[in-house]
Coordinates of C-alpha atoms and ligand atoms in Angstrom, one line a residue:
M1 CA -0.1 -0.1 0.0
K2 CA 0.8 3.6 -0.9
V3 CA 1.0 5.6 2.8
L4 CA 1.3 9.6 2.9
V5 CA 1.9 11.1 6.3
V6 CA 1.3 14.8 6.0
G7 CA 3.6 16.8 8.7
G8 CA 7.1 17.7 9.5
G9 CA 7.9 17.5 13.2
G10 CA 9.0 15.0 15.8
R11 CA 6.0 13.5 15.8
E12 CA 5.2 12.7 12.4
H13 CA 9.2 11.4 12.6
A14 CA 7.7 8.8 15.6
I15 CA 4.5 7.8 13.4
I16 CA 6.6 6.9 10.3
R17 CA 9.0 4.8 12.3
K18 CA 6.4 2.8 13.5
L19 CA 4.5 2.5 10.3
L20 CA 7.8 1.2 8.8
E21 CA 7.5 -1.9 10.9
S22 CA 3.9 -2.4 8.9
P23 CA 4.4 -5.2 6.6
V24 CA 1.6 -4.2 4.0
I25 CA 3.2 -0.8 3.4
D26 CA 5.3 -0.8 0.4
R27 CA 5.6 3.2 -0.1
L28 CA 5.8 5.5 2.6
C29 CA 6.1 9.1 1.4
C30 CA 5.6 12.3 3.7
A31 CA 4.5 16.0 2.9
P32 CA 6.6 17.7 4.1
G33 CA 8.9 16.1 6.0
N34 CA 12.5 16.9 7.7
G35 CA 15.7 16.1 7.1
G36 CA 15.7 12.7 9.3
I37 CA 12.6 11.9 8.0
A38 CA 14.2 11.9 4.6
R39 CA 16.0 9.0 5.5
D40 CA 12.8 6.5 6.2
A41 CA 10.2 8.2 3.6
E42 CA 9.9 10.1 0.6
C43 CA 9.4 13.4 1.3
V44 CA 7.3 15.9 -0.8
P45 CA 7.6 19.5 -0.7
I46 CA 4.2 20.5 0.4
A47 CA 3.1 23.1 3.2
T48 CA 0.7 21.3 5.9
T49 CA -1.6 23.9 5.6
D50 CA -1.7 23.9 1.7
V51 CA -4.5 21.1 2.4
T52 CA -5.7 21.5 -1.8
A53 CA -2.8 20.9 -3.0
I54 CA -2.0 18.1 -0.3
A55 CA -5.0 16.4 -1.5
D56 CA -4.4 16.4 -5.1
W57 CA -1.1 15.3 -4.7
A58 CA -2.3 12.5 -3.0
K59 CA -5.2 11.6 -5.6
Q60 CA -2.4 11.8 -8.3
N61 CA -0.3 9.7 -7.0
T62 CA -2.8 6.9 -5.8
M63 CA -2.4 7.1 -2.1
D64 CA -4.0 4.3 -0.6
Y65 CA -4.3 6.3 2.9
V66 CA -3.0 9.5 4.5
V67 CA -2.0 10.3 8.2
V68 CA -2.7 13.5 9.3
G69 CA -0.4 14.7 12.0
P70 CA -1.0 18.5 12.9
D71 CA -3.7 20.5 13.9
D72 CA -3.7 23.0 11.3
P73 CA -4.5 20.8 8.0
L74 CA -7.3 19.2 10.4
C75 CA -8.6 22.3 11.1
L76 CA -8.4 23.7 7.3
G77 CA -10.2 20.4 6.3
L78 CA -7.9 18.2 4.8
C79 CA -9.8 14.8 5.8
D80 CA -12.7 15.9 4.3
L81 CA -11.2 16.7 1.3
L82 CA -9.6 13.5 0.8
A83 CA -12.8 11.6 1.6
E84 CA -13.9 13.9 -1.5
R85 CA -11.5 12.3 -3.4
G86 CA -12.3 8.9 -2.5
I87 CA -9.0 8.5 -0.2
P88 CA -9.2 7.0 3.7
S89 CA -7.3 8.9 6.1
F90 CA -6.3 8.9 9.9
G91 CA -7.7 12.0 11.4
P92 CA -11.0 13.8 12.1
R93 CA -13.2 15.7 9.8
Q94 CA -13.3 19.5 10.1
N95 CA -16.3 19.6 12.4
A96 CA -14.9 17.5 14.8
A97 CA -11.7 19.2 14.6
R98 CA -13.3 22.1 16.1
I99 CA -12.7 20.5 19.6
E100 CA -8.9 21.7 19.6
G101 CA -9.8 24.4 16.6
S102 CA -12.1 26.5 18.9
K103 CA -11.6 26.6 22.7
I104 CA -15.3 28.2 22.7
Y105 CA -16.6 25.3 21.3
A106 CA -14.8 22.7 23.5
K107 CA -15.8 24.7 26.7
K108 CA -19.8 25.0 25.4
L109 CA -19.8 21.1 24.5
M110 CA -18.2 20.5 27.8
R111 CA -20.7 22.9 29.7
K112 CA -23.9 21.7 27.6
Y113 CA -22.9 17.6 28.4
G114 CA -21.4 18.1 32.0
I115 CA -18.2 17.1 31.4
P116 CA -15.8 17.9 34.1
T117 CA -13.6 21.5 33.1
A118 CA -12.4 24.8 34.4
S119 CA -15.4 26.8 35.1
C120 CA -15.3 29.6 32.5
E121 CA -16.7 32.6 30.6
I122 CA -16.9 33.3 27.0
F123 CA -16.2 36.9 25.3
S124 CA -16.3 38.5 21.8
D125 CA -16.7 42.3 22.9
L126 CA -13.8 43.8 24.5
A127 CA -15.9 45.9 27.2
L128 CA -17.2 43.3 28.6
A129 CA -14.5 41.0 29.2
L130 CA -12.8 44.0 30.5
R131 CA -15.5 44.5 33.0
Y132 CA -15.7 40.8 34.0
I133 CA -11.8 40.2 34.8
R134 CA -12.2 43.5 37.1
I135 CA -14.6 41.0 39.3
A136 CA -13.5 37.6 38.5
P137 CA -11.3 35.5 41.1
C138 CA -7.4 35.4 40.8
P139 CA -5.1 33.7 39.3
M140 CA -7.7 33.4 36.6
V141 CA -6.3 32.0 32.8
V142 CA -6.9 33.8 29.9
K143 CA -7.3 32.2 26.4
A144 CA -7.7 32.8 23.1
D145 CA -10.4 31.1 20.9
G146 CA -8.7 30.1 18.1
L147 CA -5.2 28.2 17.1
A148 CA -2.5 30.2 18.4
L149 CA 0.7 27.9 18.6
G150 CA 0.2 26.9 22.2
K151 CA 0.8 30.8 23.3
G152 CA -2.8 31.3 23.4
V153 CA -3.1 31.0 26.8
V154 CA -2.1 33.2 29.7
I155 CA -2.3 32.5 33.5
C156 CA -2.7 35.9 35.3
Q157 CA -2.1 36.3 38.8
N158 CA -3.9 39.7 39.6
R159 CA -6.3 41.7 37.6
D160 CA -3.6 43.6 35.4
E161 CA -1.8 40.9 34.1
A162 CA -5.5 40.1 32.9
E163 CA -6.2 43.1 31.7
E164 CA -2.9 42.7 29.4
A165 CA -3.3 39.4 28.3
V166 CA -7.3 40.4 27.3
R167 CA -5.7 43.9 25.6
D168 CA -3.6 41.9 23.8
M169 CA -5.6 39.5 22.3
M170 CA -9.0 41.6 21.3
E171 CA -7.7 44.9 21.0
R172 CA -3.8 44.6 19.7
G173 CA -4.8 41.6 17.6
R174 CA -1.4 39.5 18.8
F175 CA -3.3 36.4 17.5
G176 CA -5.2 37.6 14.6
T177 CA -8.7 36.4 14.6
A178 CA -8.1 33.3 16.8
G179 CA -8.1 36.2 19.7
S180 CA -11.0 37.8 18.8
R181 CA -13.0 35.7 21.1
I182 CA -11.9 34.7 24.3
V183 CA -12.4 32.2 27.2
V184 CA -11.8 33.6 30.7
E185 CA -11.3 30.7 33.0
E186 CA -10.9 29.3 36.7
F187 CA -7.2 28.7 37.5
L188 CA -6.8 24.7 38.4
Q189 CA -4.3 23.2 40.6
G190 CA -3.1 19.7 40.3
P191 CA -0.9 17.2 38.2
E192 CA -1.3 17.0 34.6
V193 CA -1.4 14.2 32.7
S194 CA -1.7 13.7 28.7
V195 CA -4.1 10.8 27.3
L196 CA -3.8 10.3 23.8
A197 CA -6.5 7.7 22.6
F198 CA -7.7 5.9 19.5
T199 CA -11.2 6.3 18.5
D200 CA -13.6 5.7 15.8
G201 CA -16.6 7.8 17.5
T202 CA -17.8 5.1 19.4
D203 CA -15.3 2.8 20.9
I204 CA -11.9 4.4 22.6
R205 CA -8.8 2.7 23.2
P206 CA -6.7 5.1 25.6
M207 CA -3.1 4.8 24.9
V208 CA -0.3 4.6 27.5
S209 CA -0.6 7.8 29.6
S210 CA 2.2 11.0 29.2
M211 CA 3.7 13.7 31.2
D212 CA 4.8 16.8 29.3
H213 CA 7.3 19.3 30.4
K214 CA 5.9 22.1 28.9
R215 CA 8.1 25.5 30.3
A216 CA 11.7 26.2 28.5
L217 CA 13.6 25.7 31.6
D218 CA 14.8 23.3 34.6
G219 CA 12.4 23.5 37.4
D220 CA 9.8 24.5 35.4
N221 CA 10.7 27.8 34.5
G222 CA 11.1 29.9 31.4
L223 CA 8.4 30.4 29.1
N224 CA 5.9 27.8 27.5
T225 CA 7.0 25.5 24.6
G226 CA 5.6 23.3 22.3
G227 CA 7.3 20.6 25.2
M228 CA 10.2 20.2 26.1
G229 CA 10.4 16.5 27.1
V230 CA 7.7 13.4 27.8
I231 CA 7.9 10.6 30.3
A232 CA 5.4 7.5 29.8
P233 CA 3.5 6.1 31.5
N234 CA 2.1 9.3 33.9
P235 CA 2.9 7.7 37.9
Y236 CA -0.5 9.9 38.6
Y237 CA -2.5 8.3 36.1
T238 CA -3.2 5.3 38.8
S239 CA -5.9 2.6 37.3
E240 CA -8.5 3.9 39.4
V241 CA -8.2 7.5 37.9
A242 CA -8.1 6.1 34.4
E243 CA -11.6 4.2 35.2
I244 CA -12.7 7.3 36.4
C245 CA -11.3 9.6 33.4
M246 CA -13.3 7.0 31.0
R247 CA -16.2 7.0 32.7
T248 CA -16.7 10.9 33.5
I249 CA -14.7 12.4 30.6
F250 CA -14.2 9.8 27.7
L251 CA -16.9 8.3 26.9
P252 CA -19.1 11.4 27.6
T253 CA -17.1 13.7 25.2
L254 CA -17.6 11.1 22.5
A255 CA -21.2 10.6 23.0
A256 CA -21.9 14.5 23.0
L257 CA -20.1 14.7 19.7
R258 CA -21.9 12.1 18.0
T259 CA -25.0 13.9 19.3
E260 CA -23.9 17.3 18.0
G261 CA -23.3 15.4 14.6
N262 CA -19.9 16.0 14.8
P263 CA -18.2 12.0 15.7
F264 CA -14.5 12.3 16.2
S265 CA -12.3 9.8 14.4
G266 CA -8.4 9.7 15.0
C267 CA -6.5 10.3 18.0
L268 CA -8.1 12.5 20.7
Y269 CA -6.3 14.1 23.1
F270 CA -7.3 15.0 26.7
G271 CA -4.9 17.3 28.2
L272 CA -6.0 16.9 32.1
M273 CA -5.6 18.1 35.4
L274 CA -6.0 16.1 38.4
T275 CA -7.6 18.5 40.7
D276 CA -8.7 17.8 44.4
N277 CA -12.1 17.5 43.0
G278 CA -11.5 14.8 40.3
P279 CA -9.8 15.0 36.8
K280 CA -10.8 17.6 34.8
V281 CA -10.3 18.8 31.1
I282 CA -8.1 21.4 30.4
E283 CA -7.6 21.2 26.4
Y284 CA -8.5 18.7 24.0
N285 CA -6.3 18.2 20.9
C286 CA -7.7 16.5 17.8
R287 CA -4.3 14.6 16.9
F288 CA -1.3 12.9 19.0
G289 CA 0.4 15.0 20.8
D290 CA 4.1 16.7 20.0
P291 CA 6.2 15.2 21.6
E292 CA 3.9 13.4 23.4
A293 CA 3.6 10.9 20.6
Q294 CA 7.7 10.2 20.7
A295 CA 7.4 8.8 23.7
V296 CA 4.3 7.2 23.6
L297 CA 4.8 5.4 20.2
P298 CA 7.9 3.7 20.8
L299 CA 6.1 1.8 23.7
L300 CA 3.4 0.3 21.2
E301 CA 3.8 -3.1 20.5
S302 CA 0.6 -3.8 18.3
D303 CA 0.8 -2.6 14.4
L304 CA 0.0 1.2 14.3
F305 CA -1.5 0.8 10.5
S306 CA -3.5 -1.8 11.5
I307 CA -5.2 0.4 14.5
M308 CA -5.4 3.3 12.1
Q309 CA -7.5 1.2 9.5
H310 CA -9.5 -0.1 12.1
V311 CA -10.0 3.2 13.5
T312 CA -10.9 4.6 9.6
A313 CA -13.4 1.9 9.2
G314 CA -15.2 2.1 12.2
T315 CA -14.1 -1.5 13.6
L316 CA -12.0 -0.3 16.1
K317 CA -13.6 -2.8 18.8
D318 CA -11.9 -5.5 16.9
A319 CA -8.1 -3.7 16.8
D320 CA -5.5 -5.2 18.5
V321 CA -4.0 -2.6 20.8
R322 CA -1.4 -3.7 23.0
F323 CA 1.4 -1.8 24.8
F324 CA 5.2 -2.8 26.2
P325 CA 5.0 -2.9 30.1
G326 CA 8.2 -0.7 30.2
A327 CA 8.6 3.1 30.4
S328 CA 9.8 5.7 28.0
C329 CA 11.4 9.4 28.4
C330 CA 11.9 11.7 25.0
V331 CA 14.2 14.6 25.5
V332 CA 13.9 17.4 23.1
L333 CA 16.9 19.0 22.0
A334 CA 16.1 22.5 21.5
S335 CA 18.1 25.3 19.6
G336 CA 19.8 27.9 21.8
G337 CA 16.5 30.9 22.5
Y338 CA 13.5 28.7 22.2
P339 CA 10.9 29.4 22.3
T340 CA 11.7 32.9 21.4
A341 CA 14.5 33.7 18.8
Y342 CA 17.0 31.3 17.7
R343 CA 19.2 30.4 14.6
T344 CA 19.1 27.8 12.2
G345 CA 21.6 26.0 10.1
M346 CA 24.2 24.3 12.6
V347 CA 25.5 21.1 11.7
I348 CA 24.0 17.6 13.9
S349 CA 26.7 15.6 15.2
G350 CA 26.6 12.4 17.2
L351 CA 23.1 11.1 16.1
A352 CA 24.1 7.6 14.9
Q353 CA 25.8 7.1 18.2
A354 CA 23.1 8.2 20.0
E355 CA 20.9 5.8 18.5
A356 CA 23.3 3.1 18.3
L357 CA 22.3 2.7 22.1
P358 CA 20.4 -0.1 23.2
G359 CA 16.7 1.1 23.5
V360 CA 17.0 4.6 21.8
S361 CA 15.4 6.7 19.0
V362 CA 16.4 9.9 18.1
F363 CA 13.1 11.5 16.2
H364 CA 13.9 14.8 14.2
A365 CA 11.9 17.6 14.6
G366 CA 13.2 21.0 13.1
T367 CA 15.9 19.7 10.9
R368 CA 17.0 19.5 7.2
L369 CA 19.9 18.2 5.4
N370 CA 22.2 21.0 3.9
R371 CA 23.9 19.9 0.5
E372 CA 26.5 17.8 1.5
G373 CA 23.6 15.5 2.8
E374 CA 24.2 16.4 6.9
P375 CA 21.6 17.0 9.3
I376 CA 21.5 20.7 10.1
T377 CA 19.1 22.4 12.1
A378 CA 15.9 24.3 11.0
G379 CA 13.7 24.8 13.9
G380 CA 13.5 25.5 17.8
R381 CA 13.1 22.1 18.6
V382 CA 15.2 19.9 16.8
L383 CA 15.5 16.5 18.3
G384 CA 13.7 14.0 20.3
V385 CA 15.5 11.9 21.7
T386 CA 13.8 8.6 23.5
A387 CA 14.9 6.0 25.0
V388 CA 12.5 2.9 26.3
G389 CA 13.6 0.6 29.6
D390 CA 12.0 -1.9 31.8
I391 CA 11.3 0.9 34.3
L392 CA 11.6 4.8 34.6
P393 CA 14.4 5.4 35.8
H394 CA 16.6 3.3 33.4
A395 CA 14.4 5.1 30.2
I396 CA 15.5 8.7 31.7
T397 CA 19.1 7.7 32.5
Q398 CA 19.4 6.3 29.2
A399 CA 18.0 8.9 27.3
Y400 CA 20.3 11.7 28.5
K401 CA 23.2 9.0 28.0
A402 CA 21.7 9.2 24.6
T403 CA 21.9 13.1 24.4
E404 CA 25.6 13.4 25.4
N405 CA 26.3 11.9 22.0
I406 CA 24.5 14.7 20.3
T407 CA 26.1 18.0 19.6
F408 CA 25.3 21.1 17.6
E409 CA 25.7 24.9 18.5
G410 CA 24.1 26.7 20.6
I411 CA 21.9 23.1 22.2
Q412 CA 19.8 23.7 24.8
M413 CA 17.5 21.0 26.8
R414 CA 15.9 20.7 30.2
H415 CA 18.2 18.2 32.4
D416 CA 14.9 17.5 34.7
I417 CA 12.6 15.2 32.2
G418 CA 10.8 12.8 34.3
I419 CA 12.3 13.9 37.9
K420 CA 8.9 15.0 39.3
A421 CA 7.8 12.0 38.6
L422 CA 10.3 10.0 40.2
Q423 CA 9.7 11.8 43.7
L424 CA 6.1 10.2 43.8
P425 CA 5.9 9.0 47.3
Ligands
AMP1 P1 -3.2 24.8 26.6 O1 -2.7 25.4 25.8 O2 -4.6 24.7 27.0 O3 -2.6 23.4 26.8 O4 -2.6 25.2 27.9 C1 -1.1 25.5 28.3 C2 -0.7 25.7 29.7 O5 -1.3 26.4 30.9 C3 -1.6 23.5 30.2 O6 -0.8 22.9 30.0 C4 -1.7 24.2 31.7 O7 -0.6 24.1 32.3 C5 -2.3 25.8 31.9 N1 -3.5 25.9 32.1 C6 -4.3 25.7 31.0 N2 -5.6 26.0 31.6 C7 -5.1 26.1 32.9 C8 -6.5 26.3 34.2 N3 -7.5 26.5 34.2 N4 -5.8 26.3 35.4 C9 -4.7 26.2 35.6 N5 -3.5 26.0 34.6 C10 -3.9 26.0 32.9
LIG2 N1 2.7 18.8 23.8 C1 1.4 19.6 23.9 C2 0.6 19.2 22.2 O1 1.0 18.5 21.7 O2 -0.2 20.1 22.2

């Protein structure tokens, strides 16, 4: 079969490495891919947001199946365009992708169907928003409605900060139309858990849970990023918590989307906070997390492509979804300065030595090949170095050992991925 993967980050590299294990795929392509993906698949130079060009290319090149990685093409309706051309795909339709594409849509859905989440107020009028934040309890969380590259969430300790955030979004247009409507939300506390789940809209098979590390610097300091490292499974996510989440969050979310006429098919990502009042939804994503996928997929024992086909066919109940019993740790190597200004074009060395270590995979994110065919940096998050081990401390030690082999100028990483998880009593 001929399969196209859409995207060019570490998540897509992790997906491609799993798809390479499938015996039925004989041609694997990726649009646009990156310097590491180029060694595992044929790269096609089309931007992920050029959804018509991607759908046309898939048709012209007789692709049998398309896996869509990032949120933008999903929210732009790529899976709908593919369906019009008769090509099955992994990912939700545009109407179901709104669960990530519009925070207001997600909040209204949760409110209507009693799914536990932070209480909130929704505003499309600046004056009303400013009036509300003067009386709202502090701290409060101000969120842009639309996609904002993970930067549309501001945790405000006081009313001045909240006013600044509201004006930034609604008056100064910092996120364009994504910030013209906002959510002002109650501040929640507790450990965070990411749960990625395969779903065909009716059945759901959660994957191994994980813990992202969103801040740029050690000790959860510095700015929010796309994610600097992940461990899986997340030790806070006990089987008891999993059972509560299934009953109060996962199944009700799928039922709500079906009732609204927007059934969800693909990977549904639940960003959860385990509060004293039980698990609550912080956010939904309509896709695999990045870098969660780089830690979770290496633990998948079953055939990913077969699961994806079951998801698309609506037969997930018949799929074999098993995970290895061990643990994994992914450490992101970023370019100095990320998530603000950073340089690109630095030569990367030591990748082969790192990957030669047992249990280690190096997933490329912001990389490309130079004229000599050497990998060079081409983005903020450059690599995801994952190690799988029998227990979490082994996975963490091995991932950090692998990072010691890799060098590029200005390399930036966190040194404490998984430490919080290890300190659990
Ligand atoms: P999001 O982009 O929605 O994932 O939000 C980014 C991060 O902001 C989350 O991972 C949380 O750490 C934090 N956050 C979002 N909403 C809340 C909330 N209501 N209370 C506390 N922290 C939050
Ligand atoms: N790591 C968080 C996300 O993929 O949105």
